[in-house]
Amino acid sequence: MMRLFVKKIAGGLAILLIALTTMSWKAPAAAPAKEETGFFSLYGLSFGWGMDRHMLLYDSLHLDLKGLSEKAFTYALDGLEELKAEGTVQNDSIITIVDFDQPSTSKRMYILDVKNYRVLFNTWAAHGRNSGALMATSFSNRMSSNKSSLGFYLTDAPYYGGNGYSLKLKGMESGINDRAMQRAIVLHGARYVSQASIDELGYLGRSFGCPAVPVELTRPIIDAIKEGSVLFIYNSSYQPSLNYLLDNPLRLPLQINNTIS
C-alpha cells in the first residue's frame, strides 16, 4: 500500500514538473474568457493531492460566492456519480442544481458543465405555490398538492404545451419525486419568474410545483439539459433515498426535519 502511495505521489509530481517546464518554454496564451479551473486546480483534479475533486470544482467556479452551499453541491455531484454508475444518465457533462434553501429572490438555479468547468446558467427558479412564499419550506410528492418535490430527476424530452416550450422531468426517488410525470412536473418558462414579479410581490411568482424559469432563458436552458442529464432540487430537509449517502459514513449527516407530505 505504501509503495503504491509513493508511486502515485511521484507520478503526480512528475506530471506537474513536465507541465511547468512546458509552460515556461511557451509563449503565454490569452486567458480563457469563461469560469473554469485554474492551472493548479486542474492538475489537482488529475492526480489527487488528497483533496476532494468535487470541492476543487466548487472552489474554482466560485460557487460559494454565487450562493450555492457546499452541502447542496456535494449531494448533487455524488448523486450524479451514482446515477452514472447505474447507467441511467445519458449526458453526464451537465448537472442542474436548484437550491431551495435560498429565497426565491435569489438566483438559485445553477447549470454546470462539470467536464469543462463552466457555469452555463445561474438564474431564478420558481417553487410551488403551496411550498411557501419567499422561502420553500414544505414539499410533496402527492397529486394536486401544488408543492415542489425535492431530489434527483432525469431530464426527458422537450415538448410544446400550455406553457410553450417545456421539458419533461422523470423523478428518480421513490416516495420523494417519483410521481413527477403523473403530476406534470416539468421545466418551463413563466412571466412571473422575473424581477418585475419580485418588485411587485416581494418574492418570485410561484408555480403548481414546477421549477419554472425566466421566459427568455427557457429554450437555451432546455436545449442545454434535455434528454438524460441530472437535475437536483435541494433543501436542508432533504433525506435522500439514493444509496450513496445511506451507504457512505464519510458523507454529510442526514437531516431529520423533513417536511415532505
PDB file of N, CA and C in Angstrom, residues 95-187:
ATOM      1  N   ILE A  95     -25.031  19.152 -15.100  1.00  0.00           N
ATOM      2  CA  ILE A  95     -25.918  18.946 -13.951  1.00  0.00           C
ATOM      3  C   ILE A  95     -26.588  20.267 -13.613  1.00  0.00           C
ATOM      4  N   THR A  96     -27.863  20.173 -13.259  1.00  0.00           N
ATOM      5  CA  THR A  96     -28.641  21.329 -12.835  1.00  0.00           C
ATOM      6  C   THR A  96     -28.940  21.189 -11.345  1.00  0.00           C
ATOM      7  N   ILE A  97     -28.640  22.228 -10.580  1.00  0.00           N
ATOM      8  CA  ILE A  97     -28.892  22.227  -9.138  1.00  0.00           C
ATOM      9  C   ILE A  97     -29.801  23.398  -8.813  1.00  0.00           C
ATOM     10  N   VAL A  98     -30.905  23.113  -8.116  1.00  0.00           N
ATOM     11  CA  VAL A  98     -31.808  24.153  -7.638  1.00  0.00           C
ATOM     12  C   VAL A  98     -31.748  24.120  -6.116  1.00  0.00           C
ATOM     13  N   ASP A  99     -31.326  25.211  -5.500  1.00  0.00           N
ATOM     14  CA  ASP A  99     -31.098  25.261  -4.059  1.00  0.00           C
ATOM     15  C   ASP A  99     -32.241  26.008  -3.373  1.00  0.00           C
ATOM     16  N   PHE A 100     -33.216  25.234  -2.860  1.00  0.00           N
ATOM     17  CA  PHE A 100     -34.371  25.833  -2.207  1.00  0.00           C
ATOM     18  C   PHE A 100     -34.107  26.229  -0.752  1.00  0.00           C
ATOM     19  N   ASP A 101     -32.879  26.176  -0.299  1.00  0.00           N
ATOM     20  CA  ASP A 101     -32.529  26.815   0.965  1.00  0.00           C
ATOM     21  C   ASP A 101     -32.402  28.325   0.781  1.00  0.00           C
ATOM     22  N   GLN A 102     -32.302  28.748  -0.465  1.00  0.00           N
ATOM     23  CA  GLN A 102     -32.228  30.178  -0.764  1.00  0.00           C
ATOM     24  C   GLN A 102     -33.623  30.738  -1.020  1.00  0.00           C
ATOM     25  N   PRO A 103     -33.838  32.026  -0.738  1.00  0.00           N
ATOM     26  CA  PRO A 103     -35.138  32.636  -1.039  1.00  0.00           C
ATOM     27  C   PRO A 103     -35.362  32.714  -2.544  1.00  0.00           C
ATOM     28  N   SER A 104     -36.618  32.831  -2.925  1.00  0.00           N
ATOM     29  CA  SER A 104     -36.935  32.840  -4.348  1.00  0.00           C
ATOM     30  C   SER A 104     -36.405  34.077  -5.058  1.00  0.00           C
ATOM     31  N   THR A 105     -36.060  35.108  -4.309  1.00  0.00           N
ATOM     32  CA  THR A 105     -35.497  36.314  -4.913  1.00  0.00           C
ATOM     33  C   THR A 105     -34.041  36.118  -5.351  1.00  0.00           C
ATOM     34  N   SER A 106     -33.410  35.042  -4.883  1.00  0.00           N
ATOM     35  CA  SER A 106     -32.030  34.743  -5.274  1.00  0.00           C
ATOM     36  C   SER A 106     -32.008  33.910  -6.552  1.00  0.00           C
ATOM     37  N   LYS A 107     -30.940  34.044  -7.294  1.00  0.00           N
ATOM     38  CA  LYS A 107     -30.774  33.220  -8.495  1.00  0.00           C
ATOM     39  C   LYS A 107     -30.217  31.867  -8.054  1.00  0.00           C
ATOM     40  N   ARG A 108     -31.127  30.959  -7.759  1.00  0.00           N
ATOM     41  CA  ARG A 108     -30.810  29.721  -7.055  1.00  0.00           C
ATOM     42  C   ARG A 108     -30.782  28.486  -7.956  1.00  0.00           C
ATOM     43  N   MET A 109     -30.840  28.676  -9.247  1.00  0.00           N
ATOM     44  CA  MET A 109     -30.637  27.579 -10.198  1.00  0.00           C
ATOM     45  C   MET A 109     -29.255  27.701 -10.807  1.00  0.00           C
ATOM     46  N   TYR A 110     -28.513  26.596 -10.766  1.00  0.00           N
ATOM     47  CA  TYR A 110     -27.140  26.551 -11.283  1.00  0.00           C
ATOM     48  C   TYR A 110     -27.050  25.410 -12.290  1.00  0.00           C
ATOM     49  N   ILE A 111     -26.676  25.729 -13.510  1.00  0.00           N
ATOM     50  CA  ILE A 111     -26.481  24.706 -14.530  1.00  0.00           C
ATOM     51  C   ILE A 111     -25.001  24.678 -14.859  1.00  0.00           C
ATOM     52  N   LEU A 112     -24.372  23.552 -14.553  1.00  0.00           N
ATOM     53  CA  LEU A 112     -22.921  23.436 -14.611  1.00  0.00           C
ATOM     54  C   LEU A 112     -22.487  22.421 -15.654  1.00  0.00           C
ATOM     55  N   ASP A 113     -21.426  22.746 -16.358  1.00  0.00           N
ATOM     56  CA  ASP A 113     -20.740  21.797 -17.227  1.00  0.00           C
ATOM     57  C   ASP A 113     -19.554  21.288 -16.415  1.00  0.00           C
ATOM     58  N   VAL A 114     -19.697  20.107 -15.823  1.00  0.00           N
ATOM     59  CA  VAL A 114     -18.698  19.616 -14.877  1.00  0.00           C
ATOM     60  C   VAL A 114     -17.453  19.062 -15.561  1.00  0.00           C
ATOM     61  N   LYS A 115     -17.540  18.786 -16.837  1.00  0.00           N
ATOM     62  CA  LYS A 115     -16.368  18.284 -17.558  1.00  0.00           C
ATOM     63  C   LYS A 115     -15.500  19.418 -18.090  1.00  0.00           C
ATOM     64  N   ASN A 116     -16.136  20.519 -18.432  1.00  0.00           N
ATOM     65  CA  ASN A 116     -15.394  21.666 -18.960  1.00  0.00           C
ATOM     66  C   ASN A 116     -15.296  22.807 -17.955  1.00  0.00           C
ATOM     67  N   TYR A 117     -15.754  22.574 -16.713  1.00  0.00           N
ATOM     68  CA  TYR A 117     -15.579  23.516 -15.612  1.00  0.00           C
ATOM     69  C   TYR A 117     -16.162  24.892 -15.936  1.00  0.00           C
ATOM     70  N   ARG A 118     -17.461  24.885 -16.268  1.00  0.00           N
ATOM     71  CA  ARG A 118     -18.128  26.145 -16.612  1.00  0.00           C
ATOM     72  C   ARG A 118     -19.480  26.247 -15.916  1.00  0.00           C
ATOM     73  N   VAL A 119     -19.851  27.459 -15.563  1.00  0.00           N
ATOM     74  CA  VAL A 119     -21.212  27.754 -15.140  1.00  0.00           C
ATOM     75  C   VAL A 119     -21.973  28.198 -16.386  1.00  0.00           C
ATOM     76  N   LEU A 120     -22.919  27.395 -16.838  1.00  0.00           N
ATOM     77  CA  LEU A 120     -23.651  27.720 -18.060  1.00  0.00           C
ATOM     78  C   LEU A 120     -24.775  28.721 -17.799  1.00  0.00           C
ATOM     79  N   PHE A 121     -25.499  28.515 -16.686  1.00  0.00           N
ATOM     80  CA  PHE A 121     -26.588  29.418 -16.318  1.00  0.00           C
ATOM     81  C   PHE A 121     -26.641  29.540 -14.802  1.00  0.00           C
ATOM     82  N   ASN A 122     -26.973  30.716 -14.324  1.00  0.00           N
ATOM     83  CA  ASN A 122     -27.263  30.958 -12.911  1.00  0.00           C
ATOM     84  C   ASN A 122     -28.435  31.931 -12.879  1.00  0.00           C
ATOM     85  N   THR A 123     -29.616  31.398 -12.571  1.00  0.00           N
ATOM     86  CA  THR A 123     -30.818  32.206 -12.734  1.00  0.00           C
ATOM     87  C   THR A 123     -31.869  31.850 -11.697  1.00  0.00           C
ATOM     88  N   TRP A 124     -33.023  32.531 -11.779  1.00  0.00           N
ATOM     89  CA  TRP A 124     -34.131  32.271 -10.871  1.00  0.00           C
ATOM     90  C   TRP A 124     -34.817  30.942 -11.208  1.00  0.00           C
ATOM     91  N   ALA A 125     -35.441  30.347 -10.192  1.00  0.00           N
ATOM     92  CA  ALA A 125     -36.286  29.170 -10.384  1.00  0.00           C
ATOM     93  C   ALA A 125     -37.434  29.246  -9.390  1.00  0.00           C
ATOM     94  N   ALA A 126     -38.642  29.058  -9.869  1.00  0.00           N
ATOM     95  CA  ALA A 126     -39.827  29.150  -9.008  1.00  0.00           C
ATOM     96  C   ALA A 126     -40.028  27.856  -8.229  1.00  0.00           C
ATOM     97  N   HIS A 127     -40.731  27.978  -7.092  1.00  0.00           N
ATOM     98  CA  HIS A 127     -41.188  26.784  -6.380  1.00  0.00           C
ATOM     99  C   HIS A 127     -42.720  26.770  -6.366  1.00  0.00           C
ATOM    100  N   GLY A 128     -43.290  25.681  -5.886  1.00  0.00           N
ATOM    101  CA  GLY A 128     -44.735  25.529  -5.869  1.00  0.00           C
ATOM    102  C   GLY A 128     -45.424  26.501  -4.927  1.00  0.00           C
ATOM    103  N   ARG A 129     -46.638  26.913  -5.287  1.00  0.00           N
ATOM    104  CA  ARG A 129     -47.341  27.935  -4.506  1.00  0.00           C
ATOM    105  C   ARG A 129     -47.673  27.467  -3.092  1.00  0.00           C
ATOM    106  N   ASN A 130     -47.834  26.149  -2.898  1.00  0.00           N
ATOM    107  CA  ASN A 130     -48.116  25.657  -1.546  1.00  0.00           C
ATOM    108  C   ASN A 130     -46.856  25.227  -0.801  1.00  0.00           C
ATOM    109  N   SER A 131     -45.707  25.477  -1.394  1.00  0.00           N
ATOM    110  CA  SER A 131     -44.446  25.194  -0.701  1.00  0.00           C
ATOM    111  C   SER A 131     -43.994  26.365   0.158  1.00  0.00           C
ATOM    112  N   GLY A 132     -44.550  27.535  -0.051  1.00  0.00           N
ATOM    113  CA  GLY A 132     -44.169  28.714   0.708  1.00  0.00           C
ATOM    114  C   GLY A 132     -44.215  29.949  -0.166  1.00  0.00           C
ATOM    115  N   ALA A 133     -43.963  31.113   0.433  1.00  0.00           N
ATOM    116  CA  ALA A 133     -43.955  32.375  -0.312  1.00  0.00           C
ATOM    117  C   ALA A 133     -42.530  32.737  -0.706  1.00  0.00           C
ATOM    118  N   LEU A 134     -41.825  33.460   0.159  1.00  0.00           N
ATOM    119  CA  LEU A 134     -40.433  33.808  -0.145  1.00  0.00           C
ATOM    120  C   LEU A 134     -39.531  32.581  -0.077  1.00  0.00           C
ATOM    121  N   MET A 135     -39.747  31.745   0.938  1.00  0.00           N
ATOM    122  CA  MET A 135     -38.947  30.533   1.133  1.00  0.00           C
ATOM    123  C   MET A 135     -39.796  29.299   0.870  1.00  0.00           C
ATOM    124  N   ALA A 136     -39.205  28.299   0.246  1.00  0.00           N
ATOM    125  CA  ALA A 136     -39.856  26.998   0.091  1.00  0.00           C
ATOM    126  C   ALA A 136     -39.562  26.169   1.338  1.00  0.00           C
ATOM    127  N   THR A 137     -40.604  25.789   2.068  1.00  0.00           N
ATOM    128  CA  THR A 137     -40.417  25.082   3.331  1.00  0.00           C
ATOM    129  C   THR A 137     -41.188  23.764   3.418  1.00  0.00           C
ATOM    130  N   SER A 138     -42.076  23.507   2.488  1.00  0.00           N
ATOM    131  CA  SER A 138     -42.885  22.293   2.528  1.00  0.00           C
ATOM    132  C   SER A 138     -42.911  21.667   1.144  1.00  0.00           C
ATOM    133  N   PHE A 139     -42.760  20.348   1.090  1.00  0.00           N
ATOM    134  CA  PHE A 139     -42.598  19.655  -0.183  1.00  0.00           C
ATOM    135  C   PHE A 139     -43.461  18.407  -0.222  1.00  0.00           C
ATOM    136  N   SER A 140     -43.846  18.014  -1.407  1.00  0.00           N
ATOM    137  CA  SER A 140     -44.757  16.880  -1.518  1.00  0.00           C
ATOM    138  C   SER A 140     -44.592  16.145  -2.837  1.00  0.00           C
ATOM    139  N   ASN A 141     -44.925  14.867  -2.797  1.00  0.00           N
ATOM    140  CA  ASN A 141     -44.964  14.007  -3.979  1.00  0.00           C
ATOM    141  C   ASN A 141     -46.409  13.693  -4.363  1.00  0.00           C
ATOM    142  N   ARG A 142     -47.369  14.285  -3.644  1.00  0.00           N
ATOM    143  CA  ARG A 142     -48.770  13.956  -3.852  1.00  0.00           C
ATOM    144  C   ARG A 142     -49.367  14.688  -5.054  1.00  0.00           C
ATOM    145  N   MET A 143     -50.338  14.040  -5.675  1.00  0.00           N
ATOM    146  CA  MET A 143     -51.074  14.658  -6.767  1.00  0.00           C
ATOM    147  C   MET A 143     -51.824  15.889  -6.256  1.00  0.00           C
ATOM    148  N   SER A 144     -51.870  16.922  -7.075  1.00  0.00           N
ATOM    149  CA  SER A 144     -52.640  18.150  -6.809  1.00  0.00           C
ATOM    150  C   SER A 144     -52.221  18.873  -5.537  1.00  0.00           C
ATOM    151  N   SER A 145     -51.008  18.604  -5.057  1.00  0.00           N
ATOM    152  CA  SER A 145     -50.539  19.290  -3.845  1.00  0.00           C
ATOM    153  C   SER A 145     -50.084  20.716  -4.142  1.00  0.00           C
ATOM    154  N   ASN A 146     -49.739  20.998  -5.388  1.00  0.00           N
ATOM    155  CA  ASN A 146     -49.185  22.299  -5.786  1.00  0.00           C
ATOM    156  C   ASN A 146     -47.922  22.642  -4.993  1.00  0.00           C
ATOM    157  N   LYS A 147     -47.181  21.599  -4.626  1.00  0.00           N
ATOM    158  CA  LYS A 147     -45.915  21.775  -3.924  1.00  0.00           C
ATOM    159  C   LYS A 147     -44.772  21.248  -4.781  1.00  0.00           C
ATOM    160  N   SER A 148     -43.596  21.762  -4.530  1.00  0.00           N
ATOM    161  CA  SER A 148     -42.395  21.259  -5.187  1.00  0.00           C
ATOM    162  C   SER A 148     -41.999  19.924  -4.566  1.00  0.00           C
ATOM    163  N   SER A 149     -41.280  19.128  -5.339  1.00  0.00           N
ATOM    164  CA  SER A 149     -40.706  17.874  -4.850  1.00  0.00           C
ATOM    165  C   SER A 149     -39.189  17.984  -4.916  1.00  0.00           C
ATOM    166  N   LEU A 150     -38.530  17.538  -3.866  1.00  0.00           N
ATOM    167  CA  LEU A 150     -37.076  17.570  -3.810  1.00  0.00           C
ATOM    168  C   LEU A 150     -36.478  16.379  -4.540  1.00  0.00           C
ATOM    169  N   GLY A 151     -35.144  16.310  -4.564  1.00  0.00           N
ATOM    170  CA  GLY A 151     -34.441  15.119  -5.017  1.00  0.00           C
ATOM    171  C   GLY A 151     -33.948  15.149  -6.448  1.00  0.00           C
ATOM    172  N   PHE A 152     -33.570  13.965  -6.911  1.00  0.00           N
ATOM    173  CA  PHE A 152     -32.931  13.805  -8.213  1.00  0.00           C
ATOM    174  C   PHE A 152     -33.937  13.456  -9.305  1.00  0.00           C
ATOM    175  N   TYR A 153     -33.756  14.134 -10.433  1.00  0.00           N
ATOM    176  CA  TYR A 153     -34.566  13.907 -11.626  1.00  0.00           C
ATOM    177  C   TYR A 153     -33.630  13.649 -12.800  1.00  0.00           C
ATOM    178  N   LEU A 154     -34.167  12.967 -13.811  1.00  0.00           N
ATOM    179  CA  LEU A 154     -33.518  12.917 -15.113  1.00  0.00           C
ATOM    180  C   LEU A 154     -34.366  13.724 -16.084  1.00  0.00           C
ATOM    181  N   THR A 155     -33.715  14.546 -16.884  1.00  0.00           N
ATOM    182  CA  THR A 155     -34.458  15.287 -17.899  1.00  0.00           C
ATOM    183  C   THR A 155     -34.889  14.342 -19.005  1.00  0.00           C
ATOM    184  N   ASP A 156     -36.040  14.608 -19.559  1.00  0.00           N
ATOM    185  CA  ASP A 156     -36.596  13.773 -20.622  1.00  0.00           C
ATOM    186  C   ASP A 156     -36.660  14.607 -21.900  1.00  0.00           C
ATOM    187  N   ALA A 157     -37.673  14.376 -22.699  1.00  0.00           N
ATOM    188  CA  ALA A 157     -37.767  15.054 -23.998  1.00  0.00           C
ATOM    189  C   ALA A 157     -38.492  16.393 -23.874  1.00  0.00           C
ATOM    190  N   PRO A 158     -38.083  17.389 -24.648  1.00  0.00           N
ATOM    191  CA  PRO A 158     -38.830  18.652 -24.694  1.00  0.00           C
ATOM    192  C   PRO A 158     -40.124  18.479 -25.495  1.00  0.00           C
ATOM    193  N   TYR A 159     -41.058  19.370 -25.257  1.00  0.00           N
ATOM    194  CA  TYR A 159     -42.337  19.332 -25.964  1.00  0.00           C
ATOM    195  C   TYR A 159     -42.960  20.722 -25.908  1.00  0.00           C
ATOM    196  N   TYR A 160     -44.002  20.927 -26.676  1.00  0.00           N
ATOM    197  CA  TYR A 160     -44.759  22.177 -26.630  1.00  0.00           C
ATOM    198  C   TYR A 160     -46.075  21.919 -25.909  1.00  0.00           C
ATOM    199  N   GLY A 161     -46.335  22.682 -24.846  1.00  0.00           N
ATOM    200  CA  GLY A 161     -47.563  22.532 -24.081  1.00  0.00           C
ATOM    201  C   GLY A 161     -48.186  23.870 -23.779  1.00  0.00           C
ATOM    202  N   GLY A 162     -48.987  23.909 -22.710  1.00  0.00           N
ATOM    203  CA  GLY A 162     -49.676  25.130 -22.328  1.00  0.00           C
ATOM    204  C   GLY A 162     -48.743  26.258 -21.941  1.00  0.00           C
ATOM    205  N   ASN A 163     -47.523  25.915 -21.533  1.00  0.00           N
ATOM    206  CA  ASN A 163     -46.524  26.925 -21.185  1.00  0.00           C
ATOM    207  C   ASN A 163     -45.460  27.072 -22.269  1.00  0.00           C
ATOM    208  N   GLY A 164     -45.795  26.661 -23.486  1.00  0.00           N
ATOM    209  CA  GLY A 164     -44.826  26.766 -24.575  1.00  0.00           C
ATOM    210  C   GLY A 164     -43.789  25.652 -24.516  1.00  0.00           C
ATOM    211  N   TYR A 165     -42.599  25.970 -24.949  1.00  0.00           N
ATOM    212  CA  TYR A 165     -41.504  25.005 -24.988  1.00  0.00           C
ATOM    213  C   TYR A 165     -41.169  24.568 -23.562  1.00  0.00           C
ATOM    214  N   SER A 166     -41.304  23.281 -23.279  1.00  0.00           N
ATOM    215  CA  SER A 166     -41.170  22.763 -21.925  1.00  0.00           C
ATOM    216  C   SER A 166     -40.361  21.471 -21.938  1.00  0.00           C
ATOM    217  N   LEU A 167     -39.967  21.018 -20.752  1.00  0.00           N
ATOM    218  CA  LEU A 167     -39.113  19.835 -20.639  1.00  0.00           C
ATOM    219  C   LEU A 167     -39.669  18.885 -19.581  1.00  0.00           C
ATOM    220  N   LYS A 168     -39.945  17.648 -19.985  1.00  0.00           N
ATOM    221  CA  LYS A 168     -40.427  16.642 -19.045  1.00  0.00           C
ATOM    222  C   LYS A 168     -39.303  16.240 -18.088  1.00  0.00           C
ATOM    223  N   LEU A 169     -39.688  15.942 -16.845  1.00  0.00           N
ATOM    224  CA  LEU A 169     -38.741  15.526 -15.819  1.00  0.00           C
ATOM    225  C   LEU A 169     -39.198  14.194 -15.225  1.00  0.00           C
ATOM    226  N   LYS A 170     -38.259  13.286 -15.082  1.00  0.00           N
ATOM    227  CA  LYS A 170     -38.551  11.973 -14.503  1.00  0.00           C
ATOM    228  C   LYS A 170     -37.961  11.906 -13.095  1.00  0.00           C
ATOM    229  N   GLY A 171     -38.827  11.818 -12.076  1.00  0.00           N
ATOM    230  CA  GLY A 171     -38.358  11.716 -10.702  1.00  0.00           C
ATOM    231  C   GLY A 171     -37.723  10.360 -10.441  1.00  0.00           C
ATOM    232  N   MET A 172     -36.555  10.363  -9.812  1.00  0.00           N
ATOM    233  CA  MET A 172     -35.770   9.139  -9.631  1.00  0.00           C
ATOM    234  C   MET A 172     -35.825   8.578  -8.213  1.00  0.00           C
ATOM    235  N   GLU A 173     -36.545   9.252  -7.293  1.00  0.00           N
ATOM    236  CA  GLU A 173     -36.527   8.824  -5.898  1.00  0.00           C
ATOM    237  C   GLU A 173     -37.929   8.444  -5.423  1.00  0.00           C
ATOM    238  N   SER A 174     -38.074   7.169  -5.095  1.00  0.00           N
ATOM    239  CA  SER A 174     -39.361   6.635  -4.676  1.00  0.00           C
ATOM    240  C   SER A 174     -39.873   7.343  -3.423  1.00  0.00           C
ATOM    241  N   GLY A 175     -41.121   7.774  -3.489  1.00  0.00           N
ATOM    242  CA  GLY A 175     -41.742   8.434  -2.358  1.00  0.00           C
ATOM    243  C   GLY A 175     -41.386   9.894  -2.211  1.00  0.00           C
ATOM    244  N   ILE A 176     -40.398  10.366  -2.965  1.00  0.00           N
ATOM    245  CA  ILE A 176     -39.955  11.757  -2.869  1.00  0.00           C
ATOM    246  C   ILE A 176     -40.368  12.555  -4.100  1.00  0.00           C
ATOM    247  N   ASN A 177     -40.134  11.980  -5.292  1.00  0.00           N
ATOM    248  CA  ASN A 177     -40.478  12.722  -6.510  1.00  0.00           C
ATOM    249  C   ASN A 177     -40.874  11.811  -7.670  1.00  0.00           C
ATOM    250  N   ASP A 178     -41.141  10.537  -7.400  1.00  0.00           N
ATOM    251  CA  ASP A 178     -41.369   9.593  -8.491  1.00  0.00           C
ATOM    252  C   ASP A 178     -42.737   9.749  -9.162  1.00  0.00           C
ATOM    253  N   ARG A 179     -43.552  10.667  -8.686  1.00  0.00           N
ATOM    254  CA  ARG A 179     -44.819  10.962  -9.358  1.00  0.00           C
ATOM    255  C   ARG A 179     -44.727  12.209 -10.237  1.00  0.00           C
ATOM    256  N   ALA A 180     -43.519  12.630 -10.520  1.00  0.00           N
ATOM    257  CA  ALA A 180     -43.344  13.870 -11.284  1.00  0.00           C
ATOM    258  C   ALA A 180     -44.042  13.814 -12.636  1.00  0.00           C
ATOM    259  N   MET A 181     -43.902  12.705 -13.339  1.00  0.00           N
ATOM    260  CA  MET A 181     -44.555  12.582 -14.651  1.00  0.00           C
ATOM    261  C   MET A 181     -46.074  12.637 -14.506  1.00  0.00           C
ATOM    262  N   GLN A 182     -46.616  11.919 -13.516  1.00  0.00           N
ATOM    263  CA  GLN A 182     -48.058  11.927 -13.293  1.00  0.00           C
ATOM    264  C   GLN A 182     -48.550  13.316 -12.915  1.00  0.00           C
ATOM    265  N   ARG A 183     -47.761  14.036 -12.162  1.00  0.00           N
ATOM    266  CA  ARG A 183     -48.148  15.371 -11.702  1.00  0.00           C
ATOM    267  C   ARG A 183     -47.861  16.449 -12.749  1.00  0.00           C
ATOM    268  N   ALA A 184     -47.274  16.054 -13.874  1.00  0.00           N
ATOM    269  CA  ALA A 184     -46.880  17.002 -14.925  1.00  0.00           C
ATOM    270  C   ALA A 184     -45.922  18.057 -14.373  1.00  0.00           C
ATOM    271  N   ILE A 185     -44.971  17.608 -13.566  1.00  0.00           N
ATOM    272  CA  ILE A 185     -43.912  18.491 -13.085  1.00  0.00           C
ATOM    273  C   ILE A 185     -42.867  18.592 -14.187  1.00  0.00           C
ATOM    274  N   VAL A 186     -42.750  19.762 -14.779  1.00  0.00           N
ATOM    275  CA  VAL A 186     -41.864  19.976 -15.923  1.00  0.00           C
ATOM    276  C   VAL A 186     -41.096  21.282 -15.726  1.00  0.00           C
ATOM    277  N   LEU A 187     -40.066  21.452 -16.497  1.00  0.00           N
ATOM    278  CA  LEU A 187     -39.361  22.728 -16.534  1.00  0.00           C
ATOM    279  C   LEU A 187     -39.944  23.546 -17.677  1.00  0.00           C
TER     280      LEU A 187
END
